[in-house]
């Protein structure tokens, strides 16, 4: 049987470590938003955030609504693209009734989230905050700090737990580093 695990050079963050950390973030989110009189909307950015989003929403205890947006991504390369296109927009009425928490898989250049925060503010949300599973601060091209963050990682291209390379490896239950020869095969 061909297993995607065989393509992984190293597990960077194990399933158990992620699970524990997601629980801690959920507690922080519960504490932070329990003081608000608005409805919390978790806004997942497709597709990378789906695994994190699914785990996080189960661990948050205050009431949440969910929605998704999709923005243009990599197209198989390991370099972040500078031009962002909205492929699936957020179409909700009365966004002023919502605290929006954008849920992302990883922050790299910072361009995606800094753009989206402004975009959702313009749409009239009561507040806009960000939550990312992973952060690669050494790669920043624009100033950006997440409000909630799972793990700060070094400048390595990672896959698994929602993150892909060329649409593959999203289903791996941990965050790992691919064998370098697999990037070169393309
Ligand atoms: P940014 O706009 O450069 O911050 O890029 C964020 C997006 O780039 C994320 O939502 C991911 O889709 C993608 N990305 C950045 N680094 C990685 C990585 O190491 N593995 C997989 N996707 C990544
Ligand atoms: Mg993404």
PDB file of C-alpha atoms and ligand atoms in Angstrom:
ATOM      1  CA  UNK A   1       0.000   0.000   0.000  1.00  0.00           C
ATOM      2  CA  UNK A   2       1.241   3.467  -0.871  1.00  0.00           C
ATOM      3  CA  UNK A   3       1.129   5.667   2.218  1.00  0.00           C
ATOM      4  CA  UNK A   4       1.556   9.441   2.273  1.00  0.00           C
ATOM      5  CA  UNK A   5       3.494   9.003   5.526  1.00  0.00           C
ATOM      6  CA  UNK A   6       6.366   7.585   3.460  1.00  0.00           C
ATOM      7  CA  UNK A   7       6.845  10.990   1.792  1.00  0.00           C
ATOM      8  CA  UNK A   8       7.472  12.742   5.106  1.00  0.00           C
ATOM      9  CA  UNK A   9      11.062  13.509   6.049  1.00  0.00           C
ATOM     10  CA  UNK A  10      10.270  14.565   9.597  1.00  0.00           C
ATOM     11  CA  UNK A  11       7.267  15.129  11.848  1.00  0.00           C
ATOM     12  CA  UNK A  12       7.598  18.708  13.068  1.00  0.00           C
ATOM     13  CA  UNK A  13       4.518  18.824  15.341  1.00  0.00           C
ATOM     14  CA  UNK A  14       2.792  15.608  16.400  1.00  0.00           C
ATOM     15  CA  UNK A  15      -0.945  14.973  16.490  1.00  0.00           C
ATOM     16  CA  UNK A  16      -0.878  14.985  20.317  1.00  0.00           C
ATOM     17  CA  UNK A  17       0.996  18.265  20.515  1.00  0.00           C
ATOM     18  CA  UNK A  18      -1.454  19.893  18.106  1.00  0.00           C
ATOM     19  CA  UNK A  19      -4.460  18.555  20.000  1.00  0.00           C
ATOM     20  CA  UNK A  20      -3.149  19.881  23.319  1.00  0.00           C
ATOM     21  CA  UNK A  21      -2.365  23.286  21.841  1.00  0.00           C
ATOM     22  CA  UNK A  22      -5.741  23.600  20.086  1.00  0.00           C
ATOM     23  CA  UNK A  23      -7.387  23.000  23.475  1.00  0.00           C
ATOM     24  CA  UNK A  24      -5.321  25.819  24.989  1.00  0.00           C
ATOM     25  CA  UNK A  25      -6.211  28.219  22.161  1.00  0.00           C
ATOM     26  CA  UNK A  26      -9.899  27.353  22.553  1.00  0.00           C
ATOM     27  CA  UNK A  27      -9.686  28.347  26.235  1.00  0.00           C
ATOM     28  CA  UNK A  28      -8.055  31.668  25.273  1.00  0.00           C
ATOM     29  CA  UNK A  29     -10.793  32.293  22.716  1.00  0.00           C
ATOM     30  CA  UNK A  30     -13.538  31.413  25.233  1.00  0.00           C
ATOM     31  CA  UNK A  31     -12.049  33.847  27.749  1.00  0.00           C
ATOM     32  CA  UNK A  32     -11.489  36.614  25.232  1.00  0.00           C
ATOM     33  CA  UNK A  33     -14.932  36.560  23.632  1.00  0.00           C
ATOM     34  CA  UNK A  34     -17.083  35.665  26.638  1.00  0.00           C
ATOM     35  CA  UNK A  35     -17.088  39.389  27.518  1.00  0.00           C
ATOM     36  CA  UNK A  36     -18.518  40.387  24.136  1.00  0.00           C
ATOM     37  CA  UNK A  37     -22.227  40.886  23.451  1.00  0.00           C
ATOM     38  CA  UNK A  38     -21.704  40.078  19.722  1.00  0.00           C
ATOM     39  CA  UNK A  39     -21.987  36.672  18.077  1.00  0.00           C
ATOM     40  CA  UNK A  40     -18.652  34.983  17.362  1.00  0.00           C
ATOM     41  CA  UNK A  41     -18.159  34.025  13.719  1.00  0.00           C
ATOM     42  CA  UNK A  42     -15.254  31.717  12.902  1.00  0.00           C
ATOM     43  CA  UNK A  43     -14.215  32.488   9.338  1.00  0.00           C
ATOM     44  CA  UNK A  44     -12.103  29.675   7.922  1.00  0.00           C
ATOM     45  CA  UNK A  45      -9.878  30.329   4.932  1.00  0.00           C
ATOM     46  CA  UNK A  46     -10.167  27.449   2.474  1.00  0.00           C
ATOM     47  CA  UNK A  47      -8.726  25.008   2.062  1.00  0.00           C
ATOM     48  CA  UNK A  48      -5.775  24.957   4.432  1.00  0.00           C
ATOM     49  CA  UNK A  49      -7.712  25.823   7.577  1.00  0.00           C
ATOM     50  CA  UNK A  50     -10.339  23.054   7.437  1.00  0.00           C
ATOM     51  CA  UNK A  51      -8.673  20.555   9.771  1.00  0.00           C
ATOM     52  CA  UNK A  52      -7.684  23.201  12.324  1.00  0.00           C
ATOM     53  CA  UNK A  53     -11.112  24.828  12.052  1.00  0.00           C
ATOM     54  CA  UNK A  54     -12.934  21.522  12.641  1.00  0.00           C
ATOM     55  CA  UNK A  55     -10.866  20.780  15.746  1.00  0.00           C
ATOM     56  CA  UNK A  56     -10.969  24.324  17.096  1.00  0.00           C
ATOM     57  CA  UNK A  57     -14.750  24.748  16.789  1.00  0.00           C
ATOM     58  CA  UNK A  58     -15.299  21.535  18.749  1.00  0.00           C
ATOM     59  CA  UNK A  59     -13.107  22.769  21.584  1.00  0.00           C
ATOM     60  CA  UNK A  60     -14.569  26.278  21.890  1.00  0.00           C
ATOM     61  CA  UNK A  61     -17.406  26.278  24.422  1.00  0.00           C
ATOM     62  CA  UNK A  62     -19.064  29.648  23.805  1.00  0.00           C
ATOM     63  CA  UNK A  63     -21.598  29.707  20.921  1.00  0.00           C
ATOM     64  CA  UNK A  64     -20.001  30.045  17.468  1.00  0.00           C
ATOM     65  CA  UNK A  65     -21.183  30.407  13.908  1.00  0.00           C
ATOM     66  CA  UNK A  66     -18.945  29.385  11.028  1.00  0.00           C
ATOM     67  CA  UNK A  67     -18.342  30.545   7.494  1.00  0.00           C
ATOM     68  CA  UNK A  68     -15.639  30.227   4.868  1.00  0.00           C
ATOM     69  CA  UNK A  69     -13.791  32.276   2.301  1.00  0.00           C
ATOM     70  CA  UNK A  70     -11.403  31.134  -0.356  1.00  0.00           C
ATOM     71  CA  UNK A  71      -8.546  33.182  -1.698  1.00  0.00           C
ATOM     72  CA  UNK A  72      -6.133  32.374  -4.495  1.00  0.00           C
ATOM     73  CA  UNK A  73      -3.151  30.347  -3.433  1.00  0.00           C
ATOM     74  CA  UNK A  74       0.137  28.947  -4.522  1.00  0.00           C
ATOM     75  CA  UNK A  75      -0.678  26.818  -7.570  1.00  0.00           C
ATOM     76  CA  UNK A  76       1.845  24.151  -6.752  1.00  0.00           C
ATOM     77  CA  UNK A  77       4.799  26.354  -6.037  1.00  0.00           C
ATOM     78  CA  UNK A  78       6.268  26.745  -2.557  1.00  0.00           C
ATOM     79  CA  UNK A  79       6.477  30.520  -2.917  1.00  0.00           C
ATOM     80  CA  UNK A  80       3.664  32.749  -1.734  1.00  0.00           C
ATOM     81  CA  UNK A  81       1.970  34.742  -4.489  1.00  0.00           C
ATOM     82  CA  UNK A  82       1.714  38.478  -4.049  1.00  0.00           C
ATOM     83  CA  UNK A  83      -1.581  39.042  -5.816  1.00  0.00           C
ATOM     84  CA  UNK A  84      -4.582  37.893  -3.891  1.00  0.00           C
ATOM     85  CA  UNK A  85      -7.858  37.013  -5.590  1.00  0.00           C
ATOM     86  CA  UNK A  86     -11.072  36.263  -3.739  1.00  0.00           C
ATOM     87  CA  UNK A  87     -12.450  33.000  -5.116  1.00  0.00           C
ATOM     88  CA  UNK A  88     -15.244  32.586  -2.561  1.00  0.00           C
ATOM     89  CA  UNK A  89     -16.533  35.679  -0.843  1.00  0.00           C
ATOM     90  CA  UNK A  90     -18.251  36.097   2.517  1.00  0.00           C
ATOM     91  CA  UNK A  91     -21.881  36.930   1.855  1.00  0.00           C
ATOM     92  CA  UNK A  92     -23.604  37.544   5.173  1.00  0.00           C
ATOM     93  CA  UNK A  93     -26.123  40.062   6.279  1.00  0.00           C
ATOM     94  CA  UNK A  94     -25.739  42.061   9.495  1.00  0.00           C
ATOM     95  CA  UNK A  95     -22.022  41.474   9.905  1.00  0.00           C
ATOM     96  CA  UNK A  96     -22.046  44.312  12.442  1.00  0.00           C
ATOM     97  CA  UNK A  97     -23.609  41.757  14.838  1.00  0.00           C
ATOM     98  CA  UNK A  98     -20.542  39.536  14.563  1.00  0.00           C
ATOM     99  CA  UNK A  99     -17.102  39.411  16.104  1.00  0.00           C
ATOM    100  CA  UNK A 100     -15.164  37.796  13.270  1.00  0.00           C
ATOM    101  CA  UNK A 101     -12.237  35.513  14.054  1.00  0.00           C
ATOM    102  CA  UNK A 102     -10.383  34.595  10.869  1.00  0.00           C
ATOM    103  CA  UNK A 103      -8.994  31.049  11.125  1.00  0.00           C
ATOM    104  CA  UNK A 104      -5.914  30.334   8.999  1.00  0.00           C
ATOM    105  CA  UNK A 105      -3.499  27.429   8.653  1.00  0.00           C
ATOM    106  CA  UNK A 106      -0.258  29.391   8.442  1.00  0.00           C
ATOM    107  CA  UNK A 107       1.105  32.927   8.158  1.00  0.00           C
ATOM    108  CA  UNK A 108       4.028  33.296   5.829  1.00  0.00           C
ATOM    109  CA  UNK A 109       4.511  36.702   4.138  1.00  0.00           C
ATOM    110  CA  UNK A 110       1.522  38.022   6.101  1.00  0.00           C
ATOM    111  CA  UNK A 111      -0.141  39.309   2.930  1.00  0.00           C
ATOM    112  CA  UNK A 112      -3.222  37.055   3.008  1.00  0.00           C
ATOM    113  CA  UNK A 113      -4.255  37.918   6.547  1.00  0.00           C
ATOM    114  CA  UNK A 114      -3.395  41.594   6.474  1.00  0.00           C
ATOM    115  CA  UNK A 115      -5.503  41.925   3.338  1.00  0.00           C
ATOM    116  CA  UNK A 116      -8.389  39.894   4.749  1.00  0.00           C
ATOM    117  CA  UNK A 117      -8.498  41.757   8.066  1.00  0.00           C
ATOM    118  CA  UNK A 118      -8.968  45.072   6.207  1.00  0.00           C
ATOM    119  CA  UNK A 119     -11.470  43.468   3.859  1.00  0.00           C
ATOM    120  CA  UNK A 120     -13.681  42.095   6.651  1.00  0.00           C
ATOM    121  CA  UNK A 121     -13.457  45.390   8.566  1.00  0.00           C
ATOM    122  CA  UNK A 122     -14.681  47.184   5.444  1.00  0.00           C
ATOM    123  CA  UNK A 123     -17.617  44.800   5.329  1.00  0.00           C
ATOM    124  CA  UNK A 124     -18.608  46.183   8.721  1.00  0.00           C
ATOM    125  CA  UNK A 125     -17.818  43.422  11.240  1.00  0.00           C
ATOM    126  CA  UNK A 126     -18.052  44.457  14.904  1.00  0.00           C
ATOM    127  CA  UNK A 127     -14.453  43.298  15.351  1.00  0.00           C
ATOM    128  CA  UNK A 128     -11.888  41.321  13.371  1.00  0.00           C
ATOM    129  CA  UNK A 129      -9.208  39.142  14.960  1.00  0.00           C
ATOM    130  CA  UNK A 130      -7.014  36.343  13.608  1.00  0.00           C
ATOM    131  CA  UNK A 131      -6.129  32.846  14.725  1.00  0.00           C
ATOM    132  CA  UNK A 132      -3.479  30.772  12.998  1.00  0.00           C
ATOM    133  CA  UNK A 133      -2.240  27.275  13.697  1.00  0.00           C
ATOM    134  CA  UNK A 134       1.285  28.070  12.475  1.00  0.00           C
ATOM    135  CA  UNK A 135       3.360  31.198  12.090  1.00  0.00           C
ATOM    136  CA  UNK A 136       6.621  31.668  10.176  1.00  0.00           C
ATOM    137  CA  UNK A 137       7.591  35.183  11.364  1.00  0.00           C
ATOM    138  CA  UNK A 138      10.981  35.066   9.623  1.00  0.00           C
ATOM    139  CA  UNK A 139       9.209  35.189   6.241  1.00  0.00           C
ATOM    140  CA  UNK A 140       7.203  38.382   6.779  1.00  0.00           C
ATOM    141  CA  UNK A 141       6.921  40.857   3.921  1.00  0.00           C
ATOM    142  CA  UNK A 142       4.307  42.991   5.652  1.00  0.00           C
ATOM    143  CA  UNK A 143       3.978  43.693   9.377  1.00  0.00           C
ATOM    144  CA  UNK A 144       1.453  41.302  10.816  1.00  0.00           C
ATOM    145  CA  UNK A 145       0.869  39.724  14.224  1.00  0.00           C
ATOM    146  CA  UNK A 146      -1.885  37.131  14.810  1.00  0.00           C
ATOM    147  CA  UNK A 147      -4.097  37.485  17.892  1.00  0.00           C
ATOM    148  CA  UNK A 148      -4.088  33.731  18.579  1.00  0.00           C
ATOM    149  CA  UNK A 149      -1.319  31.404  17.403  1.00  0.00           C
ATOM    150  CA  UNK A 150      -0.639  27.704  17.826  1.00  0.00           C
ATOM    151  CA  UNK A 151       3.037  27.346  17.010  1.00  0.00           C
ATOM    152  CA  UNK A 152       5.844  29.532  15.738  1.00  0.00           C
ATOM    153  CA  UNK A 153       7.926  27.510  13.279  1.00  0.00           C
ATOM    154  CA  UNK A 154      11.211  28.026  11.420  1.00  0.00           C
ATOM    155  CA  UNK A 155      11.421  28.817   7.707  1.00  0.00           C
ATOM    156  CA  UNK A 156      10.555  25.352   6.386  1.00  0.00           C
ATOM    157  CA  UNK A 157       7.837  24.383   3.931  1.00  0.00           C
ATOM    158  CA  UNK A 158       5.416  22.238   5.921  1.00  0.00           C
ATOM    159  CA  UNK A 159       2.550  19.943   5.001  1.00  0.00           C
ATOM    160  CA  UNK A 160      -0.233  18.075   6.799  1.00  0.00           C
ATOM    161  CA  UNK A 161      -3.106  19.011   9.144  1.00  0.00           C
ATOM    162  CA  UNK A 162      -4.739  20.853   6.235  1.00  0.00           C
ATOM    163  CA  UNK A 163      -1.593  22.210   4.625  1.00  0.00           C
ATOM    164  CA  UNK A 164      -0.754  20.986   1.153  1.00  0.00           C
ATOM    165  CA  UNK A 165       1.953  20.745  -1.397  1.00  0.00           C
ATOM    166  CA  UNK A 166       0.353  20.706  -4.852  1.00  0.00           C
ATOM    167  CA  UNK A 167      -3.010  19.715  -3.240  1.00  0.00           C
ATOM    168  CA  UNK A 168      -1.493  16.652  -1.573  1.00  0.00           C
ATOM    169  CA  UNK A 169      -0.826  15.771   2.091  1.00  0.00           C
ATOM    170  CA  UNK A 170      -3.699  17.813   3.613  1.00  0.00           C
ATOM    171  CA  UNK A 171      -5.072  14.709   5.346  1.00  0.00           C
ATOM    172  CA  UNK A 172      -1.923  13.904   7.332  1.00  0.00           C
ATOM    173  CA  UNK A 173      -2.828  14.166  11.035  1.00  0.00           C
ATOM    174  CA  UNK A 174       0.424  15.982  11.988  1.00  0.00           C
ATOM    175  CA  UNK A 175       2.538  18.840  10.620  1.00  0.00           C
ATOM    176  CA  UNK A 176       5.577  17.551   8.795  1.00  0.00           C
ATOM    177  CA  UNK A 177       8.381  18.367   6.408  1.00  0.00           C
ATOM    178  CA  UNK A 178       8.396  16.696   2.992  1.00  0.00           C
ATOM    179  CA  UNK A 179      11.322  14.786   1.588  1.00  0.00           C
ATOM    180  CA  UNK A 180      13.187  17.353  -0.566  1.00  0.00           C
ATOM    181  CA  UNK A 181      13.282  15.098  -3.653  1.00  0.00           C
ATOM    182  CA  UNK A 182       9.479  15.356  -3.846  1.00  0.00           C
ATOM    183  CA  UNK A 183       9.636  19.098  -4.506  1.00  0.00           C
ATOM    184  CA  UNK A 184      12.126  18.535  -7.275  1.00  0.00           C
ATOM    185  CA  UNK A 185      10.114  15.812  -9.011  1.00  0.00           C
ATOM    186  CA  UNK A 186       7.543  18.270 -10.282  1.00  0.00           C
TER     187      UNK A 186
HETATM  188  P1  LIG B   1       0.959  34.520   3.187  1.00  0.00           P
HETATM  189  O1  LIG B   1      -0.068  35.346   2.475  1.00  0.00           O
HETATM  190  O2  LIG B   1       2.292  34.588   2.505  1.00  0.00           O
HETATM  191  O3  LIG B   1       1.042  34.782   4.650  1.00  0.00           O
HETATM  192  O4  LIG B   1       0.596  33.031   2.923  1.00  0.00           O
HETATM  193  C1  LIG B   1      -0.300  32.327   3.605  1.00  0.00           C
HETATM  194  C2  LIG B   1      -0.721  31.121   2.805  1.00  0.00           C
HETATM  195  O5  LIG B   1       0.393  30.538   2.133  1.00  0.00           O
HETATM  196  C3  LIG B   1      -1.257  30.046   3.693  1.00  0.00           C
HETATM  197  O6  LIG B   1      -2.641  30.163   3.833  1.00  0.00           O
HETATM  198  C4  LIG B   1      -0.882  28.774   2.964  1.00  0.00           C
HETATM  199  O7  LIG B   1      -1.894  28.419   2.068  1.00  0.00           O
HETATM  200  C5  LIG B   1       0.338  29.125   2.187  1.00  0.00           C
HETATM  201  N1  LIG B   1       1.575  28.623   2.819  1.00  0.00           N
HETATM  202  C6  LIG B   1       2.557  29.373   3.367  1.00  0.00           C
HETATM  203  N2  LIG B   1       3.539  28.614   3.876  1.00  0.00           N
HETATM  204  C7  LIG B   1       3.172  27.339   3.652  1.00  0.00           C
HETATM  205  C8  LIG B   1       3.780  26.060   3.965  1.00  0.00           C
HETATM  206  O8  LIG B   1       4.860  25.942   4.583  1.00  0.00           O
HETATM  207  N3  LIG B   1       3.084  24.963   3.584  1.00  0.00           N
HETATM  208  C9  LIG B   1       1.893  25.019   2.934  1.00  0.00           C
HETATM  209  N4  LIG B   1       1.284  26.188   2.627  1.00  0.00           N
HETATM  210  C10 LIG B   1       1.924  27.334   2.975  1.00  0.00           C
HETATM  211 MG1  LIG B   2      -4.018  28.781   2.937  1.00  0.00          MG
END
